[in-house]
Short mmCIF file of C-alpha atoms in Angstrom, two decimals:
data_model
loop_
_atom_site.label_atom_id
_atom_site.label_comp_id
_atom_site.label_asym_id
_atom_site.label_seq_id
_atom_site.Cartn_x
_atom_site.Cartn_y
_atom_site.Cartn_z
CA MET W 1 40.95 -27.07 -93.93
CA ILE W 2 38.23 -29.07 -95.25
CA ARG W 3 39.02 -31.83 -97.97
CA ASP W 4 37.44 -34.10 -99.91
CA GLU W 5 38.19 -37.56 -100.73
CA LYS W 6 40.55 -36.58 -103.62
CA ASN W 7 42.37 -34.59 -100.73
CA GLU W 8 41.10 -31.48 -102.64
CA ALA W 9 40.03 -28.39 -100.52
CA ILE W 10 36.63 -27.90 -100.66
CA GLY W 11 36.79 -25.56 -97.55
CA MET W 12 37.91 -24.13 -94.59
CA PHE W 13 36.75 -24.33 -91.01
CA CYS W 14 37.43 -21.55 -88.91
CA ILE W 15 36.55 -20.43 -85.00
CA ASN W 16 36.86 -16.58 -83.80
CA TYR W 17 37.35 -16.38 -80.13
CA ASP W 18 38.30 -13.05 -78.47
CA ILE W 19 41.65 -13.61 -76.41
CA THR W 20 41.51 -9.62 -74.73
CA ALA W 21 40.75 -11.68 -71.43
CA ILE W 22 43.59 -13.78 -72.13
CA GLN W 23 45.86 -11.35 -73.24
CA GLN W 24 45.18 -9.12 -70.05
CA VAL W 25 45.54 -12.05 -67.88
CA ARG W 26 48.85 -13.08 -69.41
CA ASN W 27 50.16 -9.06 -69.38
CA LEU W 28 49.46 -9.02 -65.27
CA MET W 29 51.14 -11.97 -65.09
CA ASN W 30 54.12 -10.96 -66.64
CA GLY W 31 54.19 -7.73 -64.52
CA PHE W 32 54.32 -10.34 -61.54
CA LEU W 33 57.09 -12.62 -63.10
CA ASN W 34 59.29 -9.75 -64.48
CA GLN W 35 59.87 -8.16 -60.42
CA SER W 36 63.26 -8.67 -59.79
CA PRO W 37 63.67 -11.04 -56.57
CA GLN W 38 65.35 -7.76 -54.92
CA GLU W 39 61.97 -5.67 -55.14
CA PHE W 40 59.99 -8.35 -53.06
CA SER W 41 62.83 -9.95 -50.81
CA THR W 42 63.13 -8.49 -46.80
CA GLU W 43 65.27 -10.18 -44.60
CA PRO W 44 62.15 -13.04 -42.76
CA ALA W 45 63.86 -12.32 -39.36
CA GLN W 46 63.70 -8.68 -39.55
CA ASP W 47 60.34 -8.98 -40.46
CA VAL W 48 59.24 -10.96 -37.76
CA LEU W 49 60.88 -9.19 -34.82
CA SER W 50 59.50 -6.30 -36.32
CA VAL W 51 56.37 -7.29 -35.91
CA ILE W 52 56.69 -8.99 -32.41
CA ASP W 53 58.26 -5.55 -31.35
CA GLN W 54 55.08 -3.62 -32.45
CA LEU W 55 52.85 -6.53 -30.98
CA ILE W 56 54.19 -5.80 -27.89
CA PHE W 57 54.09 -1.98 -27.57
CA ASN W 58 50.69 -2.58 -28.64
CA ILE W 59 50.13 -4.78 -25.58
CA ILE W 60 51.89 -2.93 -23.31
CA GLY W 61 51.01 0.58 -24.41
CA ALA W 62 52.50 3.69 -22.64
CA GLN W 63 51.85 2.08 -19.30
CA ASP W 64 54.84 2.07 -16.72
CA VAL W 65 54.91 -1.60 -16.16
CA LYS W 66 56.97 -0.41 -12.90
CA ASN W 67 53.62 0.77 -11.33
CA LEU W 68 51.76 -1.96 -12.24
CA SER W 69 50.55 -4.98 -10.07
CA ARG W 70 52.42 -8.56 -10.17
CA LYS W 71 48.53 -9.42 -11.34
CA LYS W 72 48.40 -6.96 -14.35
CA CYS W 73 51.88 -8.40 -15.43
CA VAL W 74 51.04 -11.79 -15.32
CA GLU W 75 47.71 -11.35 -17.40
CA MET W 76 49.53 -9.13 -20.15
CA VAL W 77 52.59 -11.71 -20.34
CA LYS W 78 49.73 -14.69 -20.29
CA PHE W 79 48.04 -12.44 -22.97
CA MET W 80 51.65 -12.28 -24.90
CA ASP W 81 52.04 -15.72 -24.95
CA GLU W 82 48.37 -16.81 -26.47
CA LYS W 83 49.32 -14.56 -29.34
CA GLY W 84 52.51 -16.96 -29.82
CA ILE W 85 55.01 -14.02 -29.03
CA PHE W 86 57.10 -16.63 -26.65
CA LEU W 87 57.49 -19.23 -29.57
CA VAL W 88 59.84 -16.51 -31.26
CA LYS W 89 63.80 -16.59 -30.88
CA GLY W 90 64.48 -13.75 -28.31
CA ALA W 91 61.16 -12.88 -27.24
CA ILE W 92 61.71 -12.94 -23.77
CA ASP W 93 64.53 -10.33 -24.25
CA LYS W 94 62.61 -8.40 -26.11
CA VAL W 95 59.32 -8.11 -23.40
CA ALA W 96 61.66 -8.05 -20.36
CA GLN W 97 63.49 -4.80 -22.06
CA MET W 98 60.03 -3.30 -23.03
CA MET W 99 58.51 -4.14 -19.80
CA GLY W 100 61.85 -2.66 -18.32
CA VAL W 101 62.48 -6.17 -16.13
CA SER W 102 64.31 -9.05 -16.29
CA LYS W 103 63.73 -12.05 -18.51
CA VAL W 104 64.22 -13.72 -15.01
CA THR W 105 61.10 -11.97 -13.81
CA VAL W 106 59.06 -12.38 -17.51
CA TYR W 107 59.98 -15.86 -16.80
CA SER W 108 58.33 -15.95 -13.58
CA TYR W 109 54.90 -13.97 -14.96
CA LEU W 110 54.90 -17.04 -17.58
CA ASP W 111 55.36 -19.33 -15.01
CA GLU W 112 52.38 -17.88 -13.09
CA ALA W 113 50.13 -17.27 -16.36
CA LYS W 114 50.38 -21.12 -16.93
CA GLY W 115 49.65 -21.87 -13.11
CA LYS W 116 53.21 -23.05 -12.42
CA ARG W 117 53.97 -21.09 -9.51
#
């Protein structure tokens, strides 16, 4: 409202603004924010182990590891190490199980891959 020196209304100042886009963003955000936590929450440790399992499976593939040369096994373990698989607790056990070898053998391959042997 615009007033004169006698404080009488002499005019009005209005700004019209289309807020459709803002309402659409708000509605979109409300869709995210109103979700119950159970819909999004998963067990992180379980997800990491699933990813590790999938990575190991993708690296080993359908190969019969027992028929591979030591050099090839060392190369696979080196590749897994470069991908960070062994940073996850329990990964050595998973790799040993999926390769059909002992944990000691996997550690041996890992040492060789790192040039410690």
